[in-house]
mmCIF file of C-alpha atoms and ligand atoms in Angstrom:
data_model
loop_
_atom_site.group_PDB
_atom_site.id
_atom_site.type_symbol
_atom_site.label_atom_id
_atom_site.label_comp_id
_atom_site.label_asym_id
_atom_site.label_seq_id
_atom_site.Cartn_x
_atom_site.Cartn_y
_atom_site.Cartn_z
ATOM 1 C CA MET A 4 60.475 117.165 126.986
ATOM 2 C CA PRO A 5 58.882 115.192 123.922
ATOM 3 C CA VAL A 6 57.372 118.185 122.210
ATOM 4 C CA ASN A 7 55.711 116.445 119.612
ATOM 5 C CA ALA A 8 52.990 118.492 118.142
ATOM 6 C CA ASP A 9 50.338 118.502 115.459
ATOM 7 C CA ALA A 10 51.458 117.287 112.283
ATOM 8 C CA THR A 11 52.639 120.509 110.280
ATOM 9 C CA ASP A 12 54.393 121.102 106.797
ATOM 10 C CA VAL A 13 58.135 121.675 107.378
ATOM 11 C CA ALA A 14 58.177 124.252 104.738
ATOM 12 C CA SER A 15 55.787 126.515 106.392
ATOM 13 C CA GLU A 16 58.941 127.369 108.664
ATOM 14 C CA SER A 17 58.379 130.356 111.193
ATOM 15 C CA GLU A 18 61.220 132.747 110.912
ATOM 16 C CA GLY A 19 64.040 132.117 113.547
ATOM 17 C CA ASP A 20 62.253 128.835 114.767
ATOM 18 C CA LEU A 21 63.203 125.531 114.239
ATOM 19 C CA PRO A 22 60.636 122.586 114.031
ATOM 20 C CA ILE A 23 61.719 120.443 116.823
ATOM 21 C CA ASN A 24 60.534 116.671 116.892
ATOM 22 C CA GLU A 25 61.423 115.982 120.159
ATOM 23 C CA LEU A 26 64.116 117.178 123.039
ATOM 24 C CA PHE A 27 65.185 114.601 125.716
ATOM 25 C CA TYR A 28 67.918 113.445 127.891
ATOM 26 C CA SER A 29 69.407 109.939 127.235
ATOM 27 C CA LEU A 30 72.655 108.004 126.468
ATOM 28 C CA GLN A 31 74.326 108.650 123.118
ATOM 29 C CA GLY A 32 73.788 105.287 121.901
ATOM 30 C CA GLU A 33 76.060 105.198 118.623
ATOM 31 C CA GLY A 34 79.598 106.236 117.789
ATOM 32 C CA VAL A 35 82.585 107.216 119.217
ATOM 33 C CA LEU A 36 80.619 108.893 122.143
ATOM 34 C CA ALA A 37 78.409 105.930 122.928
ATOM 35 C CA GLY A 38 77.489 105.904 126.597
ATOM 36 C CA VAL A 39 78.026 109.663 127.239
ATOM 37 C CA PRO A 40 74.860 111.237 128.809
ATOM 38 C CA THR A 41 73.779 113.842 126.267
ATOM 39 C CA VAL A 42 70.678 115.921 125.594
ATOM 40 C CA PHE A 43 69.065 115.239 122.142
ATOM 41 C CA ILE A 44 67.487 117.870 120.030
ATOM 42 C CA ARG A 45 65.785 116.520 117.072
ATOM 43 C CA THR A 46 64.605 118.687 114.463
ATOM 44 C CA SER A 47 62.148 117.686 112.002
ATOM 45 C CA GLY A 48 62.195 117.462 108.226
ATOM 46 C CA CYS A 49 64.702 115.304 105.714
ATOM 47 C CA ASN A 50 65.902 115.642 102.528
ATOM 48 C CA LEU A 51 66.042 112.264 101.983
ATOM 49 C CA ARG A 52 63.843 108.976 102.663
ATOM 50 C CA CYS A 53 65.579 106.054 103.848
ATOM 51 C CA TRP A 54 63.060 102.991 103.833
ATOM 52 C CA PHE A 55 64.522 102.220 107.341
ATOM 53 C CA CYS A 56 64.482 105.656 108.687
ATOM 54 C CA ASP A 57 64.500 105.100 112.511
ATOM 55 C CA SER A 58 63.047 108.650 113.290
ATOM 56 C CA TYR A 59 59.973 108.355 110.933
ATOM 57 C CA HIS A 60 58.052 111.229 112.236
ATOM 58 C CA THR A 61 60.920 113.697 111.199
ATOM 59 C CA SER A 62 61.232 112.289 107.449
ATOM 60 C CA TRP A 63 58.120 110.618 106.204
ATOM 61 C CA GLU A 64 55.474 112.014 108.235
ATOM 62 C CA PRO A 65 57.257 114.816 109.951
ATOM 63 C CA THR A 66 55.423 116.077 112.997
ATOM 64 C CA HIS A 67 57.206 118.837 115.165
ATOM 65 C CA ALA A 68 56.423 122.044 117.731
ATOM 66 C CA TRP A 69 58.196 125.375 116.996
ATOM 67 C CA MET A 70 60.734 126.654 119.222
ATOM 68 C CA ASP A 71 63.038 129.259 119.093
ATOM 69 C CA VAL A 72 66.999 129.308 120.080
ATOM 70 C CA ASP A 73 66.301 130.658 123.514
ATOM 71 C CA GLU A 74 63.483 128.261 124.154
ATOM 72 C CA ILE A 75 65.758 125.175 123.054
ATOM 73 C CA LEU A 76 68.620 126.546 125.304
ATOM 74 C CA ALA A 77 66.513 126.556 128.321
ATOM 75 C CA GLU A 78 65.315 123.488 127.958
ATOM 76 C CA VAL A 79 68.976 121.848 127.565
ATOM 77 C CA GLU A 80 70.136 123.965 130.715
ATOM 78 C CA SER A 81 67.615 122.114 132.676
ATOM 79 C CA HIS A 82 69.463 118.897 132.430
ATOM 80 C CA GLU A 83 72.065 120.633 134.722
ATOM 81 C CA GLN A 84 74.530 118.047 135.050
ATOM 82 C CA CYS A 85 74.851 117.183 131.017
ATOM 83 C CA GLU A 86 77.808 118.734 129.056
ATOM 84 C CA HIS A 87 77.228 116.892 125.532
ATOM 85 C CA VAL A 88 74.557 118.159 123.096
ATOM 86 C CA VAL A 89 73.394 116.289 119.980
ATOM 87 C CA VAL A 90 71.251 118.040 117.128
ATOM 88 C CA THR A 91 70.026 115.350 115.013
ATOM 89 C CA GLY A 92 67.155 114.825 112.685
ATOM 90 C CA GLY A 93 65.541 114.284 110.293
ATOM 91 C CA GLU A 94 68.264 116.360 108.497
ATOM 92 C CA PRO A 95 69.381 119.271 111.026
ATOM 93 C CA MET A 96 71.500 120.951 108.448
ATOM 94 C CA MET A 97 68.555 121.692 106.211
ATOM 95 C CA HIS A 98 67.418 124.698 108.715
ATOM 96 C CA THR A 99 69.538 127.734 108.526
ATOM 97 C CA GLU A 100 68.484 128.250 112.176
ATOM 98 C CA VAL A 101 70.975 125.456 113.237
ATOM 99 C CA VAL A 102 73.876 127.574 112.902
ATOM 100 C CA GLU A 103 72.853 129.870 115.578
ATOM 101 C CA LEU A 104 71.727 127.177 117.869
ATOM 102 C CA LEU A 105 75.219 125.689 117.458
ATOM 103 C CA ASN A 106 76.887 128.765 117.950
ATOM 104 C CA GLN A 107 75.157 129.466 121.179
ATOM 105 C CA LEU A 108 75.619 125.970 122.760
ATOM 106 C CA SER A 109 79.217 126.002 122.192
ATOM 107 C CA ALA A 110 79.299 129.507 123.332
ATOM 108 C CA ASN A 111 77.563 127.966 126.788
ATOM 109 C CA GLY A 112 79.999 125.479 127.096
ATOM 110 C CA TYR A 113 78.527 122.393 125.714
ATOM 111 C CA HIS A 114 80.179 119.714 123.005
ATOM 112 C CA THR A 115 78.079 119.446 119.988
ATOM 113 C CA THR A 116 77.614 116.719 118.113
ATOM 114 C CA VAL A 117 75.713 117.525 114.574
ATOM 115 C CA GLU A 118 73.885 114.079 113.039
ATOM 116 C CA THR A 119 73.941 114.315 109.244
ATOM 117 C CA ASN A 120 73.418 112.685 106.161
ATOM 118 C CA GLY A 121 76.334 114.433 104.842
ATOM 119 C CA THR A 122 74.698 116.057 102.225
ATOM 120 C CA ILE A 123 74.481 119.542 103.271
ATOM 121 C CA HIS A 124 77.429 121.420 104.752
ATOM 122 C CA ARG A 125 77.159 124.661 107.159
ATOM 123 C CA ASP A 126 79.884 126.627 108.841
ATOM 124 C CA ALA A 127 78.739 126.169 112.724
ATOM 125 C CA ALA A 128 80.331 125.623 116.174
ATOM 126 C CA ILE A 129 80.499 121.507 115.599
ATOM 127 C CA ASP A 130 82.857 119.637 117.969
ATOM 128 C CA LEU A 131 81.789 116.386 115.979
ATOM 129 C CA ALA A 132 80.185 116.003 112.921
ATOM 130 C CA SER A 133 78.739 112.596 112.954
ATOM 131 C CA ILE A 134 78.267 111.948 109.199
ATOM 132 C CA SER A 135 75.910 109.082 107.651
ATOM 133 C CA PRO A 136 76.413 108.779 103.850
ATOM 134 C CA LYS A 137 73.435 106.705 102.549
ATOM 135 C CA LEU A 138 74.196 103.833 100.609
ATOM 136 C CA ALA A 139 71.993 102.426 97.861
ATOM 137 C CA SER A 140 70.357 99.970 100.258
ATOM 138 C CA SER A 141 68.750 102.910 101.872
ATOM 139 C CA THR A 142 66.650 103.846 98.468
ATOM 140 C CA PRO A 143 62.769 103.505 99.098
ATOM 141 C CA THR A 144 62.015 101.231 95.895
ATOM 142 C CA PRO A 145 58.414 100.786 95.615
ATOM 143 C CA ALA A 146 58.887 97.306 97.340
ATOM 144 C CA LYS A 147 60.524 98.984 100.396
ATOM 145 C CA ASP A 148 58.702 102.347 100.769
ATOM 146 C CA PRO A 149 56.741 102.202 103.753
ATOM 147 C CA LYS A 150 54.109 104.164 102.449
ATOM 148 C CA GLY A 151 54.108 101.763 99.241
ATOM 149 C CA GLU A 152 54.049 104.717 96.548
ATOM 150 C CA GLY A 153 57.563 104.722 95.596
ATOM 151 C CA GLU A 154 57.373 108.269 95.045
ATOM 152 C CA TRP A 155 60.488 109.468 96.746
ATOM 153 C CA GLU A 156 62.673 106.457 94.925
ATOM 154 C CA ASP A 157 64.409 108.997 92.335
ATOM 155 C CA LYS A 158 64.860 112.022 94.483
ATOM 156 C CA HIS A 159 66.557 110.079 97.242
ATOM 157 C CA GLU A 160 68.537 108.405 94.816
ATOM 158 C CA GLU A 161 69.842 111.740 93.158
ATOM 159 C CA ARG A 162 70.611 113.280 96.516
ATOM 160 C CA ARG A 163 71.923 110.754 98.860
ATOM 161 C CA VAL A 164 75.655 111.404 97.981
ATOM 162 C CA ASP A 165 77.002 114.827 97.647
ATOM 163 C CA MET A 166 80.727 114.452 97.685
ATOM 164 C CA ASP A 167 81.393 118.298 97.583
ATOM 165 C CA ALA A 168 79.313 118.883 100.987
ATOM 166 C CA LEU A 169 80.984 115.390 102.205
ATOM 167 C CA SER A 170 84.271 116.727 101.727
ATOM 168 C CA SER A 171 83.847 120.219 103.103
ATOM 169 C CA LEU A 172 82.178 118.415 106.106
ATOM 170 C CA VAL A 173 85.189 116.035 106.757
ATOM 171 C CA GLU A 174 87.755 119.128 105.931
ATOM 172 C CA GLN A 175 86.335 121.365 108.583
ATOM 173 C CA TYR A 176 85.140 119.162 111.371
ATOM 174 C CA GLU A 177 86.567 116.171 113.805
ATOM 175 C CA PHE A 178 84.158 113.638 112.307
ATOM 176 C CA GLN A 179 83.377 110.016 112.257
ATOM 177 C CA LEU A 180 81.490 108.492 109.015
ATOM 178 C CA LYS A 181 78.814 106.193 110.329
ATOM 179 C CA PHE A 182 77.277 103.802 107.837
ATOM 180 C CA VAL A 183 73.968 101.503 108.371
ATOM 181 C CA VAL A 184 74.923 98.236 107.314
ATOM 182 C CA THR A 185 72.262 95.926 105.709
ATOM 183 C CA GLY A 186 74.485 93.300 104.817
ATOM 184 C CA ASP A 187 77.719 92.368 102.896
ATOM 185 C CA GLN A 188 76.377 93.557 99.729
ATOM 186 C CA ASP A 189 76.975 97.167 101.121
ATOM 187 C CA MET A 190 80.817 97.118 101.210
ATOM 188 C CA PRO A 191 81.959 97.634 97.704
ATOM 189 C CA GLU A 192 79.826 100.455 97.865
ATOM 190 C CA ILE A 193 81.122 101.732 101.265
ATOM 191 C CA GLU A 194 85.051 100.996 100.031
ATOM 192 C CA SER A 195 84.316 102.892 96.723
ATOM 193 C CA LEU A 196 82.671 106.367 98.501
ATOM 194 C CA LEU A 197 85.600 106.177 100.865
ATOM 195 C CA GLN A 198 87.918 105.990 98.085
ATOM 196 C CA ARG A 199 86.620 108.822 96.462
ATOM 197 C CA LEU A 200 86.175 110.771 99.376
ATOM 198 C CA ARG A 201 89.793 110.320 100.416
ATOM 199 C CA GLN A 202 91.049 111.583 97.019
ATOM 200 C CA SER A 203 89.037 114.446 97.420
ATOM 201 C CA THR A 204 90.152 115.758 100.895
ATOM 202 C CA THR A 205 93.745 116.298 102.358
ATOM 203 C CA ARG A 206 92.394 115.050 105.688
ATOM 204 C CA ARG A 207 93.356 111.761 106.888
ATOM 205 C CA ILE A 208 90.342 109.363 107.137
ATOM 206 C CA GLY A 209 91.771 106.351 109.193
ATOM 207 C CA ASN A 210 89.902 103.015 109.213
ATOM 208 C CA ASP A 211 88.829 103.586 112.999
ATOM 209 C CA ASP A 212 87.044 106.761 111.836
ATOM 210 C CA VAL A 213 84.745 104.578 109.589
ATOM 211 C CA LEU A 214 81.977 102.940 111.694
ATOM 212 C CA LEU A 215 79.896 100.200 110.708
ATOM 213 C CA MET A 216 76.126 100.185 112.355
ATOM 214 C CA PRO A 217 73.728 97.372 112.506
ATOM 215 C CA GLU A 218 70.625 98.245 110.357
ATOM 216 C CA GLY A 219 67.604 97.897 112.883
ATOM 217 C CA ALA A 220 65.736 99.935 115.548
ATOM 218 C CA THR A 221 64.450 97.157 117.560
ATOM 219 C CA ARG A 222 66.107 94.668 119.480
ATOM 220 C CA GLU A 223 64.340 91.836 117.256
ATOM 221 C CA ARG A 224 66.108 93.332 114.117
ATOM 222 C CA LEU A 225 69.124 94.027 115.775
ATOM 223 C CA GLU A 226 69.788 90.251 117.135
ATOM 224 C CA GLU A 227 69.359 89.695 113.385
ATOM 225 C CA THR A 228 71.933 92.009 111.939
ATOM 226 C CA ARG A 229 74.495 92.959 114.505
ATOM 227 C CA GLU A 230 76.876 90.070 114.337
ATOM 228 C CA ALA A 231 77.184 90.297 110.494
ATOM 229 C CA THR A 232 77.958 93.780 110.875
ATOM 230 C CA ALA A 233 80.374 93.158 113.575
ATOM 231 C CA GLU A 234 82.284 90.244 111.129
ATOM 232 C CA LEU A 235 82.360 92.896 108.726
ATOM 233 C CA ALA A 236 83.933 95.396 110.994
ATOM 234 C CA MET A 237 86.856 92.611 111.557
ATOM 235 C CA GLU A 238 86.868 91.494 107.949
ATOM 236 C CA TYR A 239 87.549 95.153 106.633
ATOM 237 C CA GLY A 240 89.345 96.814 109.579
ATOM 238 C CA TYR A 241 86.646 99.134 110.315
ATOM 239 C CA ARG A 242 85.133 100.244 113.373
ATOM 240 C CA TYR A 243 81.534 98.516 114.808
ATOM 241 C CA THR A 244 79.213 100.883 116.698
ATOM 242 C CA PRO A 245 76.528 99.322 118.907
ATOM 243 C CA ARG A 246 73.109 101.042 119.076
ATOM 244 C CA LEU A 247 73.103 101.051 123.208
ATOM 245 C CA HIS A 248 69.781 102.866 123.161
ATOM 246 C CA VAL A 249 68.152 100.420 121.322
ATOM 247 C CA ASP A 250 69.631 97.386 123.423
ATOM 248 C CA LEU A 251 68.817 99.361 126.735
ATOM 249 C CA TRP A 252 65.121 100.647 125.729
ATOM 250 C CA ASN A 253 64.300 99.311 122.372
ATOM 251 C CA ASP A 254 62.242 101.943 120.309
ATOM 252 C CA ALA A 255 60.851 103.713 122.841
ATOM 253 C CA PRO A 256 60.323 107.405 122.060
ATOM 254 C CA GLY A 257 62.554 109.790 123.714
ATOM 255 C CA THR A 258 65.500 107.654 124.195
HETATM 256 S S1 LIG B 14 68.732 110.560 106.160
HETATM 257 FE FE1 LIG B 14 68.457 109.806 108.576
HETATM 258 S S2 LIG B 14 66.820 111.367 108.897
HETATM 259 FE FE2 LIG B 14 66.703 111.283 106.826
HETATM 260 S S3 LIG B 14 65.202 109.674 106.024
HETATM 261 FE FE3 LIG B 14 67.304 108.888 106.207
HETATM 262 S S4 LIG B 14 67.652 107.886 108.000
HETATM 263 FE FE4 LIG B 14 65.734 109.122 108.312
#
């Protein structure tokens, strides 16, 4: 059920409600659960502004309807055959109400995945923290800013890695670390970030917990990026993840 509504400032949050950009049933396209039928709850609002954001209407121009937890649960439960729920964004961990949503989903027997950029930690019923730390190549420089203004460059750069939040997420939850790869120039930063993270947590981070995902939200763009990303995964010993939903449905909304 797409619930796109009039563009509204996420800051004008109604108490107890979540800003929902879309809520739909599809296949998980990325990561260790790729291919699993899943209900997606996409919250609106993000504390970052990656230039390549594939959910533009949750970050650069947030658009949403307000829904309370009971309304969201009723919509999830209408997909009776589905056991998996992904809470994504935007950055879903921005919203305090996401904790209640995740706890209720878990109490109702769902497997919960949270897709997060790893800058905010919350204590909630999360079965898989799908953490996608943002690299320097994500920064919206004036040349790459989709709005051409460059006003988010400094804020994005300051916020994009929070080692305390990242370590806490890895310590507390089953996790995958998913990096959007734009080219081999990203690899030194990935290596360095992993080294820092491994030093800051007692949790083992295996190379197969590290996923390289090609940048690209359309089939055409993935044609250009996926082979090089797969070769980097082999070279460094990390896991390659496809973007199945793009292969299947290109950039259609609600997939
Ligand atoms: S962190 Fe995710 S949702 Fe936020 S701007 Fe980057 S890609 Fe978009």
